[in-house]
XYZ file of C-alpha atoms in Angstrom:
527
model
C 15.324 41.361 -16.385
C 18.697 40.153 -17.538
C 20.042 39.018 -14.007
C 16.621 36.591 -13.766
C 17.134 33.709 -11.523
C 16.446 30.337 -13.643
C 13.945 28.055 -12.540
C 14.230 24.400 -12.054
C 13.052 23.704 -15.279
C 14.976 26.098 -16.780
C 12.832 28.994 -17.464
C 13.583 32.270 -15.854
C 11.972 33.815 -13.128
C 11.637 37.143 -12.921
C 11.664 39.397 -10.478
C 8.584 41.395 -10.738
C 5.481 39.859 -12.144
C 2.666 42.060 -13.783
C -1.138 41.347 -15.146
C 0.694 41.206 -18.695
C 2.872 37.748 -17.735
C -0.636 36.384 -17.346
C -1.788 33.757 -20.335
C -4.662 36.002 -22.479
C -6.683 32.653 -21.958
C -6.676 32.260 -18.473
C -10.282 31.779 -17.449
C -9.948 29.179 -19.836
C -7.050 27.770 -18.163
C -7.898 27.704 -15.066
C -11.816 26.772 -14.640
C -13.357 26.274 -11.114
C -12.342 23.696 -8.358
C -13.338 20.554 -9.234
C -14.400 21.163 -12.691
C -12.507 20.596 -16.013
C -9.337 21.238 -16.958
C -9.049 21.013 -13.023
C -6.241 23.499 -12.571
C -7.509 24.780 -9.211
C -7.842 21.066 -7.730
C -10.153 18.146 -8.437
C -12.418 18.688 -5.789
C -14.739 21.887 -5.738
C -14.258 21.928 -1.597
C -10.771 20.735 -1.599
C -9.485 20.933 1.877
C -12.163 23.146 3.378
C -14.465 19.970 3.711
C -11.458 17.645 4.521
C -8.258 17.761 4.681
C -5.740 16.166 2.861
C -4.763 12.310 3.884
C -1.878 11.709 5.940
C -0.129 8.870 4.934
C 3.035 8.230 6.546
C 5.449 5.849 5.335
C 6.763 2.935 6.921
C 8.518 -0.592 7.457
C 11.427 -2.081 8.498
C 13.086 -5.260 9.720
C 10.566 -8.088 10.352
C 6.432 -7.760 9.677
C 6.011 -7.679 13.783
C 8.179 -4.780 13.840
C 6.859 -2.817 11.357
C 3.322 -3.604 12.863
C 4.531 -1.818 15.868
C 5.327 1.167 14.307
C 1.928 1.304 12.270
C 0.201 0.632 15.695
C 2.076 3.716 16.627
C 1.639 6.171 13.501
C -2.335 5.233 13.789
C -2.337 6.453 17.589
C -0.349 9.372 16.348
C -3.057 10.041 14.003
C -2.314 9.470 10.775
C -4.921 8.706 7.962
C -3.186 6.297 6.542
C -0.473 3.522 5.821
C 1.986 3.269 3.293
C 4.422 0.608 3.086
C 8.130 -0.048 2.584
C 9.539 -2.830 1.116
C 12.453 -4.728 1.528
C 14.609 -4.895 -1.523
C 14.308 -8.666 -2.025
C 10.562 -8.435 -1.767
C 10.984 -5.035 -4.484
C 12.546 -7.637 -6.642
C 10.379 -10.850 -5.855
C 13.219 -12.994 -4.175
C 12.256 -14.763 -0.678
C 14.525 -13.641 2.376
C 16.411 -17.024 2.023
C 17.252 -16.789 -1.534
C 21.044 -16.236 -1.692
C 20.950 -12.971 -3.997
C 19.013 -11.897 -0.516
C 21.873 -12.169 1.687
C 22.754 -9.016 3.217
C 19.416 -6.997 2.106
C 16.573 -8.664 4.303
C 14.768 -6.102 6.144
C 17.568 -3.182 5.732
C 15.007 -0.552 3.587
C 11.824 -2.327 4.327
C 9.504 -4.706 5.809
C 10.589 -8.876 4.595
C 7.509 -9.862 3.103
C 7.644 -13.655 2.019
C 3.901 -15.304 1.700
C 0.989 -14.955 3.936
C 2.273 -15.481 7.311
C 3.972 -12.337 6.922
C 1.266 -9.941 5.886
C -0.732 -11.686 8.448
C 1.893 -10.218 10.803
C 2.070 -6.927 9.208
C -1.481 -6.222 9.224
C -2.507 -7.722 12.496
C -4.966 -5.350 15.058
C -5.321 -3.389 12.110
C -9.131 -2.776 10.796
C -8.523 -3.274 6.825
C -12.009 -1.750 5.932
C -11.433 1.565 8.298
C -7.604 1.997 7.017
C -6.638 3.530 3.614
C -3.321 1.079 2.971
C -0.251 2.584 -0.168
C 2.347 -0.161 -1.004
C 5.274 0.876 -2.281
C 5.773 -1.937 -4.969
C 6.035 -2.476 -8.477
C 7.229 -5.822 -10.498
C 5.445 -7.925 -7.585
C 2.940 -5.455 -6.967
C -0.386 -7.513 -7.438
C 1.162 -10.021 -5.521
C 1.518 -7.832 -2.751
C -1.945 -6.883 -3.150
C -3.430 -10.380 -3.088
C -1.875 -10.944 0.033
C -3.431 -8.280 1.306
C -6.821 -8.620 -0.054
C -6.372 -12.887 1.434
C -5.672 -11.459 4.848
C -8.472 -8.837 4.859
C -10.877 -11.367 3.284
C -9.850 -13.650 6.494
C -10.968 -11.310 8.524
C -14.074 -10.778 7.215
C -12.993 -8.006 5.196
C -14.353 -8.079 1.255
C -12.240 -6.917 -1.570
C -15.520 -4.269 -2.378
C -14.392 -2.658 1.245
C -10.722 -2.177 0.049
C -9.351 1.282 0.054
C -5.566 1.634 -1.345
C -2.555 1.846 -3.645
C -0.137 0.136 -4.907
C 2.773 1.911 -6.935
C 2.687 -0.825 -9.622
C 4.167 1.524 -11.892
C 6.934 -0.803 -13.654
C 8.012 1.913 -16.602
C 9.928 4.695 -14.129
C 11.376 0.970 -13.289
C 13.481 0.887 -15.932
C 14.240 4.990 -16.296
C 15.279 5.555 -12.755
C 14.740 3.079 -9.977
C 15.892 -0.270 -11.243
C 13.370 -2.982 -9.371
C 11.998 -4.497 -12.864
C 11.770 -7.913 -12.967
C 10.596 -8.553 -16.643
C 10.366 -6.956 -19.829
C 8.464 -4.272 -20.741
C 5.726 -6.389 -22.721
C 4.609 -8.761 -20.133
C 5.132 -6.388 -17.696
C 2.799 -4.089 -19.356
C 0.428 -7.382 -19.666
C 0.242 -7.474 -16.021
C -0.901 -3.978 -15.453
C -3.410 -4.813 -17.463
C -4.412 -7.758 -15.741
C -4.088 -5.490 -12.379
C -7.082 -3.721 -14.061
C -9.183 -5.598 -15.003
C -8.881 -7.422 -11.244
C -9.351 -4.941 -9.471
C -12.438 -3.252 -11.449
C -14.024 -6.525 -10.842
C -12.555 -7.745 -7.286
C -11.292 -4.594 -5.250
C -13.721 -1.706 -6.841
C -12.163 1.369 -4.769
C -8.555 0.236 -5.221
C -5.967 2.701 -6.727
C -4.319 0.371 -9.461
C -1.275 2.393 -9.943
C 0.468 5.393 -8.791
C 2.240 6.713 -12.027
C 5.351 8.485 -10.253
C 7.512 10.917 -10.932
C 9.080 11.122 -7.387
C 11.911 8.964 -8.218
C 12.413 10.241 -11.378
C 12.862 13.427 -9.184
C 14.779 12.235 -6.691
C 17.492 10.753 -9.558
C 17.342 14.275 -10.936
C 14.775 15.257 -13.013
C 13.866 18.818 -13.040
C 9.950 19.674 -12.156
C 9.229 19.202 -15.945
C 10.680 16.359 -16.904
C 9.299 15.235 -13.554
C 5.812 16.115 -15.333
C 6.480 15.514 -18.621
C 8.296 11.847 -18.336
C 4.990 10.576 -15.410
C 2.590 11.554 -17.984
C 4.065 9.851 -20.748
C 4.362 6.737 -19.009
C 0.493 7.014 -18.148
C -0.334 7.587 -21.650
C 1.633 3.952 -21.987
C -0.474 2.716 -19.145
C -3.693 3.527 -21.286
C -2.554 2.567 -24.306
C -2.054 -0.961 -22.722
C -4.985 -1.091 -20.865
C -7.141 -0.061 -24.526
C -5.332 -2.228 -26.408
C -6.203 -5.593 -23.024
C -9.694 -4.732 -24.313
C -10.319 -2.209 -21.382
C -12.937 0.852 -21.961
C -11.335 4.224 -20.542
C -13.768 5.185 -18.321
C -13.820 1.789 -16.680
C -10.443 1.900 -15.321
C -9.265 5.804 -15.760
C -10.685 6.516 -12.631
C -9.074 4.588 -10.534
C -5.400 5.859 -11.755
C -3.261 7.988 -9.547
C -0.098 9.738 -9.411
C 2.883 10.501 -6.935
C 4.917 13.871 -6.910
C 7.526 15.231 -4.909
C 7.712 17.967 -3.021
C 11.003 20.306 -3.415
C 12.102 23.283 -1.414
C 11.189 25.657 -4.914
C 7.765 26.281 -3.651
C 6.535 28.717 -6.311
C 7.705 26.217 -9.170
C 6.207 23.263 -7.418
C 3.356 24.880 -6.896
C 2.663 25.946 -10.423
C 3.914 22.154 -11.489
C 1.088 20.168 -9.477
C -1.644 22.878 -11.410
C 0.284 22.136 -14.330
C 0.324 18.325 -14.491
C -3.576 18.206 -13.814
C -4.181 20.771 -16.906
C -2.484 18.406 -18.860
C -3.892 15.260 -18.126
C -7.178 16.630 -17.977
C -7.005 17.355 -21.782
C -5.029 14.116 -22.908
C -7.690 12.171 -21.445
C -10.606 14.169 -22.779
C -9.224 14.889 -26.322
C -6.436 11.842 -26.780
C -8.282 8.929 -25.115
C -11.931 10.173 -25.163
C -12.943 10.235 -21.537
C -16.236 10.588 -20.792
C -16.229 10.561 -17.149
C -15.128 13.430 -15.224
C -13.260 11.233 -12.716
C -11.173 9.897 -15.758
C -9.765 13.644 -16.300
C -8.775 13.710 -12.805
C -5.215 13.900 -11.942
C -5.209 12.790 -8.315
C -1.582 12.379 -7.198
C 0.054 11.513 -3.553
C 3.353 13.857 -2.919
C 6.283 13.132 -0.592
C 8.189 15.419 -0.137
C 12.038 15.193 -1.397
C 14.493 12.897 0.333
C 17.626 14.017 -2.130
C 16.928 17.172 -0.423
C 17.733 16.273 3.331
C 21.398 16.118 4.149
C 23.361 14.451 6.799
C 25.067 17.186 8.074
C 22.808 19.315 10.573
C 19.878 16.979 9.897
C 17.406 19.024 12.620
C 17.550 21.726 9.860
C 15.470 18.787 7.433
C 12.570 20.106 9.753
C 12.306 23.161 7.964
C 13.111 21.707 4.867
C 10.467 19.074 5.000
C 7.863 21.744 6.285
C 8.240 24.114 3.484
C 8.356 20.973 0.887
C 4.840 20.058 3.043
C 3.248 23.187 2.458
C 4.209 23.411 -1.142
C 2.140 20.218 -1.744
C -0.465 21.581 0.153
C -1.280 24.567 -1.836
C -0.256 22.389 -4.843
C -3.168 20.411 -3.889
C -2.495 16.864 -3.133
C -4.929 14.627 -1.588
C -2.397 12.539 0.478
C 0.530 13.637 1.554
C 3.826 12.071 3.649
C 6.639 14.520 5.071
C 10.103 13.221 5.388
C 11.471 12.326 9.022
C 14.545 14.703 9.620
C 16.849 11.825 10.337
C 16.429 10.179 7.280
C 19.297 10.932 5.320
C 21.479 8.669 8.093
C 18.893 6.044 8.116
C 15.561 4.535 8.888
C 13.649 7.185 10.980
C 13.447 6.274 14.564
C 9.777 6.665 16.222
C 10.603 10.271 17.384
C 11.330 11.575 13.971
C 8.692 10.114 12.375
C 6.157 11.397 14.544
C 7.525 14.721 14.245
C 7.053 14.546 10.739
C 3.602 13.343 11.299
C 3.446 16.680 13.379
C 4.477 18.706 10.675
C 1.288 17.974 8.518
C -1.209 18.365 11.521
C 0.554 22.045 12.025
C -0.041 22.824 8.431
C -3.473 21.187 8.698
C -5.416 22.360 11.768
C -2.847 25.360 13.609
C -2.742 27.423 9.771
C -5.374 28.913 7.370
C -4.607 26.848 4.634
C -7.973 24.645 4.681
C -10.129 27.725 4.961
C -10.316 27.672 0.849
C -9.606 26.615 -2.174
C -6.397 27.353 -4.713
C -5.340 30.301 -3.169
C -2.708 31.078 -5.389
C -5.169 31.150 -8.280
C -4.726 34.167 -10.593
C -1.379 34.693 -8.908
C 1.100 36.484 -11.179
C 3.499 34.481 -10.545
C 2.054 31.305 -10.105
C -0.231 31.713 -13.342
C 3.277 32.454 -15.142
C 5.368 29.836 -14.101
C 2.081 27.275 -14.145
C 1.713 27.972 -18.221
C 5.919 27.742 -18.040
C 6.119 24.149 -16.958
C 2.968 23.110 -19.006
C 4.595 24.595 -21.875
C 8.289 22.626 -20.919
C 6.548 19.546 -20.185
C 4.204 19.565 -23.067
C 7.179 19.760 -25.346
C 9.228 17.169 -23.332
C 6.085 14.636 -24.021
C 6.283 15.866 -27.997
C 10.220 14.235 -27.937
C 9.051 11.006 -25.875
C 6.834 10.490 -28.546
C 8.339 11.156 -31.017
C 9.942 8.049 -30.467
C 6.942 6.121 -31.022
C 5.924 5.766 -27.054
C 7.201 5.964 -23.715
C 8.336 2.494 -24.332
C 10.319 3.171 -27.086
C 12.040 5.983 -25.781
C 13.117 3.996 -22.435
C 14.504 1.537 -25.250
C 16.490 4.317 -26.238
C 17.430 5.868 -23.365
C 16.141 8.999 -24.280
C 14.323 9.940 -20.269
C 17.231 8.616 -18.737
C 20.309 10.941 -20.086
C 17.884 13.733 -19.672
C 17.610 12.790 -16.076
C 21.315 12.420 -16.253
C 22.274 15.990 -17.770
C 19.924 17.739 -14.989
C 21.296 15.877 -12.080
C 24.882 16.470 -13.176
C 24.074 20.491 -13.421
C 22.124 19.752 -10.199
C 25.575 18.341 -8.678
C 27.938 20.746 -10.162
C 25.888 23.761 -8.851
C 26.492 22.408 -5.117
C 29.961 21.911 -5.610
C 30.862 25.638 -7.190
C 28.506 26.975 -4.211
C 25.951 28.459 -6.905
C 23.548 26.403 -5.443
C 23.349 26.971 -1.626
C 22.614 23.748 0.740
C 22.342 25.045 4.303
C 24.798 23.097 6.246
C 26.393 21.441 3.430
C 27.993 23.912 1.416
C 27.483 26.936 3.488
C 26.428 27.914 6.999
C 28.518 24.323 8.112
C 29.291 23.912 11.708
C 32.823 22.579 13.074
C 31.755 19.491 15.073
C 28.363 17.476 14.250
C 26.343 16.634 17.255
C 26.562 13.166 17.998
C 23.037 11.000 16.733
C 21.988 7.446 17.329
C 20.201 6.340 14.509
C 17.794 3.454 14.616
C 19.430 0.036 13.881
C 18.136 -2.964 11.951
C 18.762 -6.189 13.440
C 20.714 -8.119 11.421
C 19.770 -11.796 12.960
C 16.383 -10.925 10.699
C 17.684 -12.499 8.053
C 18.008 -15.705 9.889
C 14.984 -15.702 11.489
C 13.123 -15.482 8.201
C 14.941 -18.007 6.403
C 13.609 -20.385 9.522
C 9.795 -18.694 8.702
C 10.244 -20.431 5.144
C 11.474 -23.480 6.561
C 8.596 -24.314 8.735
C 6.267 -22.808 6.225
C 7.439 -25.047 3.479
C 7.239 -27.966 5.707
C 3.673 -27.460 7.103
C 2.009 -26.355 3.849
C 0.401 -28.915 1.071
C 3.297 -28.903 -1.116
C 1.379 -30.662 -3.721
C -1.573 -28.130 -3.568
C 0.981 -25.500 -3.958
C 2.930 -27.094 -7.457
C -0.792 -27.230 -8.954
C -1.924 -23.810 -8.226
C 1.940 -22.775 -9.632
C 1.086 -24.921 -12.250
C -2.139 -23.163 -13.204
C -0.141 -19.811 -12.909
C 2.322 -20.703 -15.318
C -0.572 -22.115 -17.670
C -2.390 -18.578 -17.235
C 0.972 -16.489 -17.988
C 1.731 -18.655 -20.938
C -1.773 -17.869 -22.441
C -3.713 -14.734 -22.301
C -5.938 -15.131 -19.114
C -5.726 -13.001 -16.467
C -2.946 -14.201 -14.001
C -4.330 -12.317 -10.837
C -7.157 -15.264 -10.252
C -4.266 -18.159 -10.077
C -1.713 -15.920 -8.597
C -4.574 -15.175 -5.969
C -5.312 -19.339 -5.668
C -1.020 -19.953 -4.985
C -0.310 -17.483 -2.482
C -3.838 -18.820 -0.470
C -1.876 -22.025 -1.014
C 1.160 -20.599 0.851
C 3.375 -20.509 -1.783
C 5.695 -17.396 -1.167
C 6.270 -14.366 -3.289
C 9.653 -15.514 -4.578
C 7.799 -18.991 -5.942
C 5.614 -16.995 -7.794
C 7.742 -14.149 -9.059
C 9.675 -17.369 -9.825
C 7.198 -18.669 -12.182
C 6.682 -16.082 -13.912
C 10.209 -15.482 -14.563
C 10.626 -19.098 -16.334
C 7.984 -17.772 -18.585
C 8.280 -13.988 -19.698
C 11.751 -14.138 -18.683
C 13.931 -11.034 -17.404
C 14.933 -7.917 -18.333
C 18.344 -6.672 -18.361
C 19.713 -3.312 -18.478
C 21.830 -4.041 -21.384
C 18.938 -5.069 -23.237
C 18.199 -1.561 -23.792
C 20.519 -1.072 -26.139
């Protein structure tokens, strides 16, 4: 039809789909649930057995605070935690470290050694809990904190269930918390592996994401086809650490967003596991079926909510929900309505908490599997965004690797060109926002949104004071010492790292030392 509606990604929809928009191979394409190429989900029951993990996410202002609100998200019912991070944490700097000033707290929980995850985590039973952290550079610090405070209580690593984002590569196209370069950074993935495979067995090493590539303004595609390169990196690095696939493919996940374009994001979730599926079998030589398995968290999309009218994020956040849901996701956390204006207060969030246990036990959606499979549409627009992000991954590498391309800036001025289109659609009015560009009210209803103390700041720089001066200082410069000795060699740093932060020594001492010996990278060193 020549008045077809484009797509996200670019491709048009049409208006009426028919048997003959269906791919000739699509038996092929599609399989059964929970069996290769793993189009119709990765588990042959899906949700009908169980369903999907709700994992909402959370943290703010000191560790006791945030504990409070996990406290309350458990009695709500959620599956599991997932945790924010302050931005000096995100970036391995202590609370009183002066580039801190102003930051402590504000999108996140302060963590700086320990004391504070002993905090965070208190009353909470680490072997019952499934615990995401939302971290990168720093992210096996993070983790070794948590593993010392679990193993304290008489939790072993072997009993661990988790994630942590540790996904440093969509660092440097999109988010901007990279400490060092690529190569070390890379190196310490690798290490990440290899620990965990050995120490923390049913720990998710990384969730490859494309949600913030999305959320800076990457269409469902590139979404797809930029994660998946960057995974391909994360292979490539783990191969070349002396890794075998099938020892650490398994435990690899990814994290989606949800958008408002059901259909599309529908079709992209079946789309991304097709993909993967095949890379690893045919590219990398996967052997076990687990290592095929694309197994992603979603949120849904935050560059979606506005300000204006912000009860009407409800409905954004519940179609965005249920998009995921018949995209199949295995965890999933929906957006609090208030979070445009800031940190969601503990109404919100438990609304959004709500949300999911409506779609979950109040609709039909669990009573079986893929039920858009050998949808028209959805069949269509599935082989559409394979077919985008396929090619998408063909220009990545045809820079040599993901690596190379981020050197280049090749991911990011795509990302740039579809969020400037994005942005000049809302402002002509082609692209309708409810509330925002049409629909708009006179007079906003007045909201209160929740406030973060800003004497936090203060109160953990005197946390680091008394910490500093109670702790063995000299047991602390040898374990650094033995840190440095590891990341100037080519031992896995995890097992010193580990040793330090049992020594007290805070996250922004051993960020610290690492920095004095990979250095940092800078965004101008990109070109």
């Amino acid at each position: 039809m020549s008045d077809a509606r484009s797509s996200e990604s670019g491709f048009p929809i049409q208006g009426v789909y028919t048997a003959a928009d269906l791919p000739a191979d699509l038996d092929a394409r599609l399989g059964e649930p929970g069996e290769f190429p793993y189009t119709r989900g990765v588990y042959p029951t899906m949700y009908t057995s169980r369903p999907w993990t709700m994992r909402q996410y959370a943290g703010f202002g000191t560790a006791t605070e945030s504990n409070a609100r996990y406290h309350q998200l458990l009695r709500a019912g959620t599956m599991g935690l997932s945790v924010a991070f302050d931005l000096p944490t995100q970036m391995g700097y202590d609370s009183d470290d002066p580039i801190a000033h102003g930051e402590v707290g504000k999108v996140g929980v302060a963590i700086d050694s320990i004391e504070d995850m002993r905090t965070l985590f208190g009353g909470i039973p680490l072997d019952k809990v499934s615990t995401s952290m939302t971290i990168n550079a720093p992210g096996s610090v993070l983790l070794l904190l948590y593993q010392l405070v679990a193993e304290e209580n008489g939790v072993p690593g072997a009993a661990l269930n988790g994630t942590i984002q540790n996904d440093i590569l969509k660092e440097y196209i999109a988010r901007g918390t990279y400490i060092f370069p690529p190569k070390p950074s890379l190196r310490l993935v690798a290490d990440t592996f290899a620990y965990c495979r050995a120490e923390v067995p049913k720990w998710n090493t990384i969730s490859i994401s494309g949600y913030h590539m999305a959320e800076a303004g990457a269409s469902p595609a590139q979404e797809v086809a930029f994660t998946l390169a960057n995974g391909v990196e994360y292979v490539r690095a783990a191969l070349a650490a002396g890794l075998a696939v099938d020892d650490f493919a398994p435990r690899l996940s990814f994290f989606f967003v949800a958008r408002t374009t059901l259909l599309e994001e529908v079709a992209k979730f079946r789309a991304a596991r097709r993909i993967w599926a095949r890379l690893m079998r045919d590219e990398f030589g996967a052997k076990n079926p687990k290592s095929m398995m694309l197994r992603f968290h979603t949120q849904t999309a935050g560059v979606q909510l506005t300000a204006q009218q912000p009860e009407v994020n409800l409905v954004r956040v519940a179609v965005q929900g249920l998009g995921a849901v018949l995209g199949g996701t295995q965890s999933l956390h929906t957006n609090s309505f208030d979070e445009a204006i800031a940190l969601p207060t503990e109404k919100a969030a438990r609304l959004a908490l709500r949300t999911q246990q409506v779609l979950a036990y109040e609709t039909d959606l669990t009573a079986t599997v893929d039920p858009f499979a050998g949808s028209y549409v959805v069949e269509a627009m599935t082989a559409e965004v394979e077919a985008a992000a396929t090619e998408l991954m063909d220009r990545v590498f045809d820079h040599g690797s993901a690596v190379d391309a981020i050197e280049a800036g090749f991911q990011k001025r795509e990302i740039e060109q579809s969020a400037y289109r994005i942005a000049q659609e809302i402002d002509s009015g082609e692209r309708v926002v409810v509330g925002l560009n049409r629909f708009r009210i006179d007079e906003e209803e007045p909201y209160e949104p929740l406030r973060v103390d800003p004497s936090i700041e203060a109160a953990q720089g005197e946390r680091l004071a008394r910490l500093r001066a109670e702790r063995d200082s000299g047991a602390v410069e040898r374990a650094l010492a033995e840190l440095r000795a590891a990341a100037e060699g080519d031992t896995n740093v995890l097992y010193p790292m580990k040793e330090a932060l049992r020594a007290r020594a805070t996250v922004g001492e051993v960020c610290g030392t690492l920095r004095e010996v990979w250095g940092i990278y800078r965004p101008s060193d990109r070109f």
